[in-house]
PDB file of C-alpha atoms and ligand atoms in Angstrom:
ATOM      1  CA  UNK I  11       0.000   0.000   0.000  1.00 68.00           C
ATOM      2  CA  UNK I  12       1.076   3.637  -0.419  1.00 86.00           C
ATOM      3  CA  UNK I  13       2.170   5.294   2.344  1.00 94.00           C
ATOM      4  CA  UNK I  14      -0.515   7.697   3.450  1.00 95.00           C
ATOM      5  CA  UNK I  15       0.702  11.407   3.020  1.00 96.00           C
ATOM      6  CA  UNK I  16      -0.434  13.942   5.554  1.00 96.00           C
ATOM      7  CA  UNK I  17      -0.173  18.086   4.999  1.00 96.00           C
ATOM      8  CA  UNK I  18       0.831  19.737   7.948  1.00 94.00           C
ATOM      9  CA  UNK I  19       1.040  23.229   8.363  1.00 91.00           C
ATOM     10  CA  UNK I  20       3.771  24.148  11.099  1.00 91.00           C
ATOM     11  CA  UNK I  21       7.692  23.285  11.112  1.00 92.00           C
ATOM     12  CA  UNK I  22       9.021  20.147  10.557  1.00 96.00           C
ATOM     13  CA  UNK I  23      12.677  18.799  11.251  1.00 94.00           C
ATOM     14  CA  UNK I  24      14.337  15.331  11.149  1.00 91.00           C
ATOM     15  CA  UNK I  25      13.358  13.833  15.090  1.00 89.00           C
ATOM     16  CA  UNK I  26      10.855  16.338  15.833  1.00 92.00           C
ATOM     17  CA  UNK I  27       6.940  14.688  16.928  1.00 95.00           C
ATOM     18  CA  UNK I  28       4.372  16.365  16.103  1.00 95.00           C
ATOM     19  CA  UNK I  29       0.651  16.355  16.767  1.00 94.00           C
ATOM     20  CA  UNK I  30      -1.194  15.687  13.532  1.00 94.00           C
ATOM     21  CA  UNK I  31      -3.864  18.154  12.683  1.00 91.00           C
ATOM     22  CA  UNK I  32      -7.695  17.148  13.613  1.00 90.00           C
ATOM     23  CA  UNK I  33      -8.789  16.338   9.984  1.00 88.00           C
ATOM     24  CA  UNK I  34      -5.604  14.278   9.045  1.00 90.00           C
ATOM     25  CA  UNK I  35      -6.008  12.349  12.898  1.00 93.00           C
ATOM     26  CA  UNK I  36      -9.569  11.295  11.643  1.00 92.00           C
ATOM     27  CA  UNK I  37      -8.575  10.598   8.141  1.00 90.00           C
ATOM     28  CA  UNK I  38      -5.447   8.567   9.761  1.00 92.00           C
ATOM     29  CA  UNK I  39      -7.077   6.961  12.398  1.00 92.00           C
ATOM     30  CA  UNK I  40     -11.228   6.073  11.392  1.00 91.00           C
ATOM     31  CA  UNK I  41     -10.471   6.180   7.563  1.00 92.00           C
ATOM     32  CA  UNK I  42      -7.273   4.473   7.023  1.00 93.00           C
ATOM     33  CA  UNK I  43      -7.164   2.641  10.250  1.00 93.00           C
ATOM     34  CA  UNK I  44      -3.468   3.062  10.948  1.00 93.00           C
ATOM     35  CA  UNK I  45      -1.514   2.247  14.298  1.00 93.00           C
ATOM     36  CA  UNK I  46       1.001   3.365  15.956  1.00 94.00           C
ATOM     37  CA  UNK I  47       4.033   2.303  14.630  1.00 95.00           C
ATOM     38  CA  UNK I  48       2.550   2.668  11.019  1.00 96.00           C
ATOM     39  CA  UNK I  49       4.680   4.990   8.429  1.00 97.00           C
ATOM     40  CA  UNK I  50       3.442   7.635   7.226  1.00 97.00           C
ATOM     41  CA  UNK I  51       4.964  10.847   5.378  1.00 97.00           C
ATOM     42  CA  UNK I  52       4.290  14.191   6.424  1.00 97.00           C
ATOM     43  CA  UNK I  53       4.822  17.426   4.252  1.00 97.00           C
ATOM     44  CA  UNK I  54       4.223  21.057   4.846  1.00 96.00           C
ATOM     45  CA  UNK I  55       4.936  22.995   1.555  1.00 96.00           C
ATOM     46  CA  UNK I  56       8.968  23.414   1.892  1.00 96.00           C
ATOM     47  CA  UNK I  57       9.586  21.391  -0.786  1.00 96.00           C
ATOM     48  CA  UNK I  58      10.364  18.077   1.241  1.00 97.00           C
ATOM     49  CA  UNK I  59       8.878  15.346   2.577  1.00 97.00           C
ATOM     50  CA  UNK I  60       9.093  13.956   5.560  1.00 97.00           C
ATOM     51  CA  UNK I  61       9.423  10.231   6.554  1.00 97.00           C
ATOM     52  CA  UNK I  62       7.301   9.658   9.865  1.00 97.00           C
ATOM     53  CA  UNK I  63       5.520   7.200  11.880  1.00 97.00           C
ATOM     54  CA  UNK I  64       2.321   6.665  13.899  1.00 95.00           C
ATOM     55  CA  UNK I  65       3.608   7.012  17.570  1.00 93.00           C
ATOM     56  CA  UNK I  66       0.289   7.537  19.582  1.00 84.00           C
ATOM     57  CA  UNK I  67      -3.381   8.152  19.156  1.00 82.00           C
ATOM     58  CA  UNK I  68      -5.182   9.827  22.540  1.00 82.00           C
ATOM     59  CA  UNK I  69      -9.149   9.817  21.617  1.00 80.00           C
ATOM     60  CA  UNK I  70      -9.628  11.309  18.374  1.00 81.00           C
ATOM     61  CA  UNK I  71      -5.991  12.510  18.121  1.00 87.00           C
ATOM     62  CA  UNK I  72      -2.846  11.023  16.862  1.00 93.00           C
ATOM     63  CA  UNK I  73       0.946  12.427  17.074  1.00 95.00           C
ATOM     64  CA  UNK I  74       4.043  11.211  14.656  1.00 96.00           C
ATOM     65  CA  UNK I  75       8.137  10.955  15.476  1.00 96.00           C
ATOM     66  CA  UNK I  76       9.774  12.416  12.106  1.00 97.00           C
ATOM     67  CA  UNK I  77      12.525  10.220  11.175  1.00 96.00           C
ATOM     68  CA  UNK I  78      13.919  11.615   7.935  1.00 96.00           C
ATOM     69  CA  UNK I  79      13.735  14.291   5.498  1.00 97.00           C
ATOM     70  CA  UNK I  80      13.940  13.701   1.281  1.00 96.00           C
ATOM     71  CA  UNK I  81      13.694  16.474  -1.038  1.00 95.00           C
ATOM     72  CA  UNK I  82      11.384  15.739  -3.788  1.00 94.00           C
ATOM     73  CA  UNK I  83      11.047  16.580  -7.642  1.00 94.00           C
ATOM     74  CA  UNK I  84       7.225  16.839  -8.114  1.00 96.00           C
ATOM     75  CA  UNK I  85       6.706  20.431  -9.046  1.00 96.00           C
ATOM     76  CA  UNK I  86       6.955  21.506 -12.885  1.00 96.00           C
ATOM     77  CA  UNK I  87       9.739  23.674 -14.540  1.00 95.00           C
ATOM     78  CA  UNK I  88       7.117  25.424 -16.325  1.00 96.00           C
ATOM     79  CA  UNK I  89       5.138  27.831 -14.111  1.00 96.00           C
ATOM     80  CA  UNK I  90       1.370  28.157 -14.288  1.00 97.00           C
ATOM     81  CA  UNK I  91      -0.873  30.259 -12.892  1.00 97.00           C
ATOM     82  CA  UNK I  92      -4.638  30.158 -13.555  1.00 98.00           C
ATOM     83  CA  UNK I  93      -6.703  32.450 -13.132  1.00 98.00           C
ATOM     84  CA  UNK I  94     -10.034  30.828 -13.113  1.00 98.00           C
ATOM     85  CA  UNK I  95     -13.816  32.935 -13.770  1.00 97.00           C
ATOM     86  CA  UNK I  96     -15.805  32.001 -10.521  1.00 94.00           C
ATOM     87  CA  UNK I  97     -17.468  28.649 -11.773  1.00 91.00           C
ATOM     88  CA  UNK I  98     -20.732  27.554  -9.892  1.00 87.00           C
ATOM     89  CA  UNK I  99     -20.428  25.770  -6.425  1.00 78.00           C
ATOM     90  CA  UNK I 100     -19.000  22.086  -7.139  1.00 91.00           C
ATOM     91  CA  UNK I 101     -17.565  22.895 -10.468  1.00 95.00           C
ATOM     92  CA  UNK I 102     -14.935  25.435  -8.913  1.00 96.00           C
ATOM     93  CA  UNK I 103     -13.804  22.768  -6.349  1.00 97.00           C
ATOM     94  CA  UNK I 104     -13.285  20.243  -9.226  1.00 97.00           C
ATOM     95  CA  UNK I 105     -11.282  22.591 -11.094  1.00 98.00           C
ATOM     96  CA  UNK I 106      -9.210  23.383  -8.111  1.00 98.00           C
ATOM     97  CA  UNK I 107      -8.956  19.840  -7.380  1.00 98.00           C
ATOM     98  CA  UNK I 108      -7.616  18.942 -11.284  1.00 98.00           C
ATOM     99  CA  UNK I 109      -5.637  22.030 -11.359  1.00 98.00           C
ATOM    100  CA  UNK I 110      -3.450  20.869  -8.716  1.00 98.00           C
ATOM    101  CA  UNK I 111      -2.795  17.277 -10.093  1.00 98.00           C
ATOM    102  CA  UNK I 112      -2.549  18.772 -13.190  1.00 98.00           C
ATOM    103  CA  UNK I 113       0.591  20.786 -11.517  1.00 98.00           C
ATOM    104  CA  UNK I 114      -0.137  24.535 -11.739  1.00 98.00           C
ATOM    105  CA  UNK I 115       1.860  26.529  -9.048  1.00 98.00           C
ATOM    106  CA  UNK I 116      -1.044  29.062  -8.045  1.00 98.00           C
ATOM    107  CA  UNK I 117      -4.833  29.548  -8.444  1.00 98.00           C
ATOM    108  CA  UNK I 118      -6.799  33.112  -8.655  1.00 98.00           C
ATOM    109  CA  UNK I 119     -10.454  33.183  -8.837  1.00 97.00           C
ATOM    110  CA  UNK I 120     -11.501  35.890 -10.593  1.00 97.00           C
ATOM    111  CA  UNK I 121     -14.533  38.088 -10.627  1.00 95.00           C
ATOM    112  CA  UNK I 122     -15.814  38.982 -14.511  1.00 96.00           C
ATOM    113  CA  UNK I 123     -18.674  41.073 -15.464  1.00 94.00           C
ATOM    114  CA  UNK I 124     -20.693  37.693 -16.203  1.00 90.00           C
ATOM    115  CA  UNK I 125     -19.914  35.411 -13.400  1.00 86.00           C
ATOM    116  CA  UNK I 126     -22.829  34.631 -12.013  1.00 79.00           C
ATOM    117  CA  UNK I 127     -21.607  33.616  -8.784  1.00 78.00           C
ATOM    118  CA  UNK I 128     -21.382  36.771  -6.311  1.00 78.00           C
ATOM    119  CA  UNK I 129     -19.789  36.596  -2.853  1.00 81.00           C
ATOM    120  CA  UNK I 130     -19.789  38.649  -0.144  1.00 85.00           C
ATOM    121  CA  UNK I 131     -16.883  39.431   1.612  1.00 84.00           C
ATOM    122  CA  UNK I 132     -18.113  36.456   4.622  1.00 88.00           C
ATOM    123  CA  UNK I 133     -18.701  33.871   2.364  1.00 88.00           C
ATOM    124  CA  UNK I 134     -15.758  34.711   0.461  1.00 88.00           C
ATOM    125  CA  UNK I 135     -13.903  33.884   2.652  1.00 91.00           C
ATOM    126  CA  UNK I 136     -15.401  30.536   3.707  1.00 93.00           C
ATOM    127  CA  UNK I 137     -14.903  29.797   0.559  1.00 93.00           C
ATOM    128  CA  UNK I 138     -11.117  30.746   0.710  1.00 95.00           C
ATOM    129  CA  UNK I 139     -10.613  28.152   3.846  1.00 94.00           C
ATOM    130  CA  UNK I 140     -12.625  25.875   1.800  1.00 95.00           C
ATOM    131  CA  UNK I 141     -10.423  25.307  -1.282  1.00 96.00           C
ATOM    132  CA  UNK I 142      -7.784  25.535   0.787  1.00 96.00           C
ATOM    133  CA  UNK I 143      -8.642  22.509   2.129  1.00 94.00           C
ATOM    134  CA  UNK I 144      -9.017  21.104  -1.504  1.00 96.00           C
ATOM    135  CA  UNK I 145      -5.850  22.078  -2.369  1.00 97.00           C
ATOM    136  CA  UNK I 146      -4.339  20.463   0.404  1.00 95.00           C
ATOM    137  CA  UNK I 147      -6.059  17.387  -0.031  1.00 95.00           C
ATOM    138  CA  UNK I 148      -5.148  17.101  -3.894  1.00 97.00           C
ATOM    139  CA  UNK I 149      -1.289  17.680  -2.793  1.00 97.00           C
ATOM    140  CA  UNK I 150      -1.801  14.833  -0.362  1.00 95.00           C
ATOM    141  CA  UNK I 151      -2.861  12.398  -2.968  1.00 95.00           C
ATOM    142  CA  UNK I 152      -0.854  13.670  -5.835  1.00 96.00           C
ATOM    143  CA  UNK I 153       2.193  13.595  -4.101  1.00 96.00           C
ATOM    144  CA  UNK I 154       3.094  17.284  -4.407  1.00 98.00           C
ATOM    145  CA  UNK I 155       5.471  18.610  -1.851  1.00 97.00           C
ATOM    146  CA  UNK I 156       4.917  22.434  -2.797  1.00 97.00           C
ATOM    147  CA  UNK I 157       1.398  23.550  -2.027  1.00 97.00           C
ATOM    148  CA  UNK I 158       0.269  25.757  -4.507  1.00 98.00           C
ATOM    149  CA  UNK I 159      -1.074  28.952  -3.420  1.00 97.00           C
ATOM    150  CA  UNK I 160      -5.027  30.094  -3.927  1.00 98.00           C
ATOM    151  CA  UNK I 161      -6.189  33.732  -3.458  1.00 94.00           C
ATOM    152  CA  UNK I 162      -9.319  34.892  -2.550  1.00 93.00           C
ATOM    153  CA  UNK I 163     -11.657  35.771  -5.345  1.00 94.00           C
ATOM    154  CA  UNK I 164     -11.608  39.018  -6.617  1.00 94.00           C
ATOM    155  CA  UNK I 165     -12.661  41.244  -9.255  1.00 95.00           C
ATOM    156  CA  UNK I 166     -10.488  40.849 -12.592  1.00 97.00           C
ATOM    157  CA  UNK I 167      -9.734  44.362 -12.577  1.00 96.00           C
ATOM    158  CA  UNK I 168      -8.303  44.221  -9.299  1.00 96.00           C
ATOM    159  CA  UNK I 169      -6.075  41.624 -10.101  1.00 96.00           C
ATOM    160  CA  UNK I 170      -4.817  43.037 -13.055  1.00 96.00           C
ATOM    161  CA  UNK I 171      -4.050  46.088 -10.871  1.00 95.00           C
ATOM    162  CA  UNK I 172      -1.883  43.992  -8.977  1.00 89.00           C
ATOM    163  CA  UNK I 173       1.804  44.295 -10.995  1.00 84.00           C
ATOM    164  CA  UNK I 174       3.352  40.750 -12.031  1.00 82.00           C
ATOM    165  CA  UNK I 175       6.771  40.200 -11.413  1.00 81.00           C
ATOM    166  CA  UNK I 176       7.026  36.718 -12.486  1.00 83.00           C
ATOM    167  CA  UNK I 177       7.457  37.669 -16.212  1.00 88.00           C
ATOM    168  CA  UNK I 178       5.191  35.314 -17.297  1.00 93.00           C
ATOM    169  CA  UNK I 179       3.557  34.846 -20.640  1.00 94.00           C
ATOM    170  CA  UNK I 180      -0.375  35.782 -20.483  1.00 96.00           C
ATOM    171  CA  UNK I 181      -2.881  34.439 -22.284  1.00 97.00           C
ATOM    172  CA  UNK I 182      -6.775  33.987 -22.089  1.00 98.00           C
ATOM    173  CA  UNK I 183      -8.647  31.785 -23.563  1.00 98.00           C
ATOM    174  CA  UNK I 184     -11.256  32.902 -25.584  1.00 97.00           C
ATOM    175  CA  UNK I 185     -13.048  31.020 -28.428  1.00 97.00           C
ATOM    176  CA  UNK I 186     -12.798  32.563 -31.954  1.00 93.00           C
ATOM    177  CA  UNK I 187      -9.404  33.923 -33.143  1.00 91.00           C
ATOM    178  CA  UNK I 188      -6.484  33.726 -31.698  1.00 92.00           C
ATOM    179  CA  UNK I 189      -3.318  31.901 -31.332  1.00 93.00           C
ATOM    180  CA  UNK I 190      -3.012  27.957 -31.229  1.00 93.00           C
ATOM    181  CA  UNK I 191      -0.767  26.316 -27.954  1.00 91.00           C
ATOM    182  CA  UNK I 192       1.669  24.711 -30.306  1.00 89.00           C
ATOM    183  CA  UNK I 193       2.300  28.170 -32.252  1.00 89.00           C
ATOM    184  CA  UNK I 194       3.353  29.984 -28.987  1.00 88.00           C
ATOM    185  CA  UNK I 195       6.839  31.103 -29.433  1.00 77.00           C
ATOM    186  CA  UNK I 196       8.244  31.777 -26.323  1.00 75.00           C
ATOM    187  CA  UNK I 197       7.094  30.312 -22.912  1.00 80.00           C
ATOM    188  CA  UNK I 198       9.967  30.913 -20.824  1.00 79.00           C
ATOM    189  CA  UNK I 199       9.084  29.519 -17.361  1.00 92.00           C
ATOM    190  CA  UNK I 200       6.001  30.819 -16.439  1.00 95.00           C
ATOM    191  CA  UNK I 201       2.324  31.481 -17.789  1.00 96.00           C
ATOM    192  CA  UNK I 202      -0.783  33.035 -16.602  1.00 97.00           C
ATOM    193  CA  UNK I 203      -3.828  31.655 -18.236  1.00 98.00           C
ATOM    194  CA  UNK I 204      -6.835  33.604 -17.583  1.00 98.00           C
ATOM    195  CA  UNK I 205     -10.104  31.445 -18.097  1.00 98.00           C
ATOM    196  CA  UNK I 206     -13.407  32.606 -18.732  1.00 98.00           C
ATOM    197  CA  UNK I 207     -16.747  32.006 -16.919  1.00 96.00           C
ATOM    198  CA  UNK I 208     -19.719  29.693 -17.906  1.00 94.00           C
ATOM    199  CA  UNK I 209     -21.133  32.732 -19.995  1.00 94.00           C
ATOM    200  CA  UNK I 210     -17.363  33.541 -21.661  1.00 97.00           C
ATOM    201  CA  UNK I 211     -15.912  36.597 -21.381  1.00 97.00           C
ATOM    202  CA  UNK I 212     -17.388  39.933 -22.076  1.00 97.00           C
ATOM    203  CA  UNK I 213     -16.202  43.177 -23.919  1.00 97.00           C
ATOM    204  CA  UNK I 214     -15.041  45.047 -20.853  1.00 97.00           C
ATOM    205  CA  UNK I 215     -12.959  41.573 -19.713  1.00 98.00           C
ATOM    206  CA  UNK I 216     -11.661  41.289 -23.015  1.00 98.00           C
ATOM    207  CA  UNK I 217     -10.567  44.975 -23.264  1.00 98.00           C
ATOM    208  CA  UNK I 218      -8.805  44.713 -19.658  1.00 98.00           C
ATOM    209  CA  UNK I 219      -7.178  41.384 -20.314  1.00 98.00           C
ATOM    210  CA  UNK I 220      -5.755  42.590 -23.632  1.00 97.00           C
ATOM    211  CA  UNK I 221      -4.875  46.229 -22.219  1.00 97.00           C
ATOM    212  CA  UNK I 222      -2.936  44.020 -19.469  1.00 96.00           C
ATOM    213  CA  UNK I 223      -0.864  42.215 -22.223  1.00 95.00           C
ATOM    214  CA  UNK I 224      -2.822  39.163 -22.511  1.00 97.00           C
ATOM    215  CA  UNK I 225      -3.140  37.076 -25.674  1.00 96.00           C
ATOM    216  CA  UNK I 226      -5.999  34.969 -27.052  1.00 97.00           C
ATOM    217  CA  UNK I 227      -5.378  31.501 -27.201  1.00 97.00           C
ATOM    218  CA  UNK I 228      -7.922  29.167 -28.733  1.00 97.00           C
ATOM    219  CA  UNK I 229      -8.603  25.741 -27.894  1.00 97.00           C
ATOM    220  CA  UNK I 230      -9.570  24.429 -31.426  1.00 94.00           C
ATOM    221  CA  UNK I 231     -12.946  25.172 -33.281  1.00 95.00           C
ATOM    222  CA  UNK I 232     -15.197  23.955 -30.516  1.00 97.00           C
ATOM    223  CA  UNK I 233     -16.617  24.894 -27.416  1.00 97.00           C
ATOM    224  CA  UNK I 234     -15.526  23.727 -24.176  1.00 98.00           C
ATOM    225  CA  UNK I 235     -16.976  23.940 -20.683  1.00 97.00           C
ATOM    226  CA  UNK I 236     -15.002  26.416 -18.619  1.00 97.00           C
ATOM    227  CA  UNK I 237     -14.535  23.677 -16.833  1.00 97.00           C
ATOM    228  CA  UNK I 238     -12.931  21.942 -19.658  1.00 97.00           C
ATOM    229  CA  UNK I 239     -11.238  24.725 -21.006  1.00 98.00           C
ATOM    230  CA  UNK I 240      -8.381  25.633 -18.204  1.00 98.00           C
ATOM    231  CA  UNK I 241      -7.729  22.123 -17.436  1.00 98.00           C
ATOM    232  CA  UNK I 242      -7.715  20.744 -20.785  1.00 98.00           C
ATOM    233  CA  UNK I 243      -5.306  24.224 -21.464  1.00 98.00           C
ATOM    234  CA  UNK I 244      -2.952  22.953 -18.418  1.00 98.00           C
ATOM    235  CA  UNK I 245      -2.394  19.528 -19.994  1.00 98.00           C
ATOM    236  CA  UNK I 246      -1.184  20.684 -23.389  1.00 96.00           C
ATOM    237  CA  UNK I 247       0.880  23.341 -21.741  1.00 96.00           C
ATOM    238  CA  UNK I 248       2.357  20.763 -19.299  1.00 96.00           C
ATOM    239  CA  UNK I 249       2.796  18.443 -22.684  1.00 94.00           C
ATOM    240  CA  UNK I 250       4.350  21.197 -24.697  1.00 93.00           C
ATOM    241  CA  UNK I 251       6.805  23.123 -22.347  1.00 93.00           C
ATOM    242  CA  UNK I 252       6.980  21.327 -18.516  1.00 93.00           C
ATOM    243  CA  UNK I 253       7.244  18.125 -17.528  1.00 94.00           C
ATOM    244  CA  UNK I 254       4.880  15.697 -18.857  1.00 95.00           C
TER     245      UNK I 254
HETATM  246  N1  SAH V   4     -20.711  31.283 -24.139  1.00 79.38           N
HETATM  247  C1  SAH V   4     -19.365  31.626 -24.419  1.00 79.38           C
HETATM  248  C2  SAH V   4     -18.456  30.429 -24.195  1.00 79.38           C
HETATM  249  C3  SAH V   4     -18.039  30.287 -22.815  1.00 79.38           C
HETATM  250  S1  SAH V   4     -17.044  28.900 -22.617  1.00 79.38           S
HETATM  251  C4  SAH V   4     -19.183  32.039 -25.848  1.00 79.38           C
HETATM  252  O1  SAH V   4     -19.897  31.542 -26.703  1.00 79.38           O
HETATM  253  O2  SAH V   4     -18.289  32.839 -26.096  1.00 79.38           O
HETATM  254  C5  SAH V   4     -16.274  29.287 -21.098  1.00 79.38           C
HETATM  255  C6  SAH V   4     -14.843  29.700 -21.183  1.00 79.38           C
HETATM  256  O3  SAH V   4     -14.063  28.598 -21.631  1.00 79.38           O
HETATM  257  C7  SAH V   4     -14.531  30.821 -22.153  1.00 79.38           C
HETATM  258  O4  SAH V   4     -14.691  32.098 -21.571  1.00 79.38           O
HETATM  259  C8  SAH V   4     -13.071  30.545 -22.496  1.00 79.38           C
HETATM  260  O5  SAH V   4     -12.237  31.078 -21.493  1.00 79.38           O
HETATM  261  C9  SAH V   4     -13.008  29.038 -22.472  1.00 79.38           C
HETATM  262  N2  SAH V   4     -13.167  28.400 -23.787  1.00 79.38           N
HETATM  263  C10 SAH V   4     -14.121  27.522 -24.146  1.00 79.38           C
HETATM  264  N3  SAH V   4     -13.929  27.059 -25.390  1.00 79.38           N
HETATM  265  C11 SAH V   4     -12.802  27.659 -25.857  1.00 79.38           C
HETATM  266  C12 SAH V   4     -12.061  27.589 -27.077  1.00 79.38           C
HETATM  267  N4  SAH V   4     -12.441  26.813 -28.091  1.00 79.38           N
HETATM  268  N5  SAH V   4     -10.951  28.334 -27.180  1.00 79.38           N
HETATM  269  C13 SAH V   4     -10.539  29.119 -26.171  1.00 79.38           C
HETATM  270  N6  SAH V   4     -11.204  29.230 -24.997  1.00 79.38           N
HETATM  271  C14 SAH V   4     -12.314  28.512 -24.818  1.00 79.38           C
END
């Protein structure tokens, strides 16, 4: 069996124990019905992973003695950053969830002038601890060791506002005409890929993304889901110029 993997977010050093966090306990302990003295790996976003095992459960809680440290090589040369058009409830954690196997390095939900999801600044950030939580579960199971980050939603505008210094390449998709992912000429290490909601882009998006320096890329003659779209975007990219 694979060895479960845990995320943890504190410190973690070669000999240290640590208590694991209340989810993972359950997951560890009613789930997966491990014992102490069962390995398991631990990994908090530095890059590493940590060799552990099972050392006590006390009610619903369990705590782990760190035996080693290994660096891993899961994360992509290439760069991406998606910046995803507030899909509908479900849909949004399923593209955060695929996103994340699919390797991109960060996630920004964006607010466009059709989304038709509108959050207050509460629920917004429910939603924030919420996907959070997704993304640390997909890193779990797809053995990342670098947990992407995920911004709270925000109007496009406002992230556009916000000056890049990553140099990436930016493009949005948007059916019609527009540049093919083979014919891209130079993807240095990083893109931005800007992703319409379920009603597309409209004029004022369009205007702003293009002002901003984005380009249209086109997925073919047909039209895909925004669900689809970014994801099925993040594979060929990931095909083309990282490390699939
Ligand atoms: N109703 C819209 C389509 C929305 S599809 C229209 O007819 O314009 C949802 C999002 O998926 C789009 O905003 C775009 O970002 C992406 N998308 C879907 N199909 C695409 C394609 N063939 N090329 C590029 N982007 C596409």
């Amino acid at each position: 069996m694979r060895i479960p993997r845990f995320h943890l977010d504190a410190p973690l050093t070669p000999d240290a124990r640590v208590q694991l966090p209340a989810q993972a306990a359950a997951h560890a302990l009613r789930v997966l019905r491990l014992q102490p003295g069962d390995a398991i790996t631990l990994f908090n976003g530095d890059g590493n992973e940590y060799r552990a095992r099972l050392v006590a459960t006390h009610g619903r809680g369990a705590s782990a003695q760190v035996e080693s440290c290994v660096k891993v090589e899961t994360e992509s040369a290439l760069r991406i950053t998606l910046a995803q058009a507030l899909a509908r409830g479900e849909k949004m954690d399923w593209i955060v969830q695929k996103a994340i196997e699919l390797g991109v390095a960060a996630i920004v939900p964006i607010v466009t002038e059709r989304s038709e999801v509108k959050l207050d600044d509460q629920r917004a950030a429910k939603r924030l601890d919420h996907w959070r939580a997704v993304v640390s579960a997909a890193c779990e199971q797809a053995g990342r060791a670098v947990v992407p980050s995920i911004e709270a939603p925000q109007p496009l505008a406002q992230w556009l506002a916000t000056p890049a210094t990553d140099g990436a390449l930016r493009l949005m998709l948007h059916p019609g005409d527009g540049t093919r992912l083979r014919a891209l000429e130079s993807v240095a290490n990083a893109v931005t890929l800007a992703v319409g909601p379920e009603g597309g882009f409209g004029e004022r998006d369009l205007a702003a993304l293009r002002e901003a320096g984005f380009r249209n890329l086109v997925l073919g003659p047909r039209i895909l889901r925004t669900e689809t779209a970014g994801l099925a975007a993040i594979a060929v990219l990931q095909a083309l110029y990282g490390d699939w």
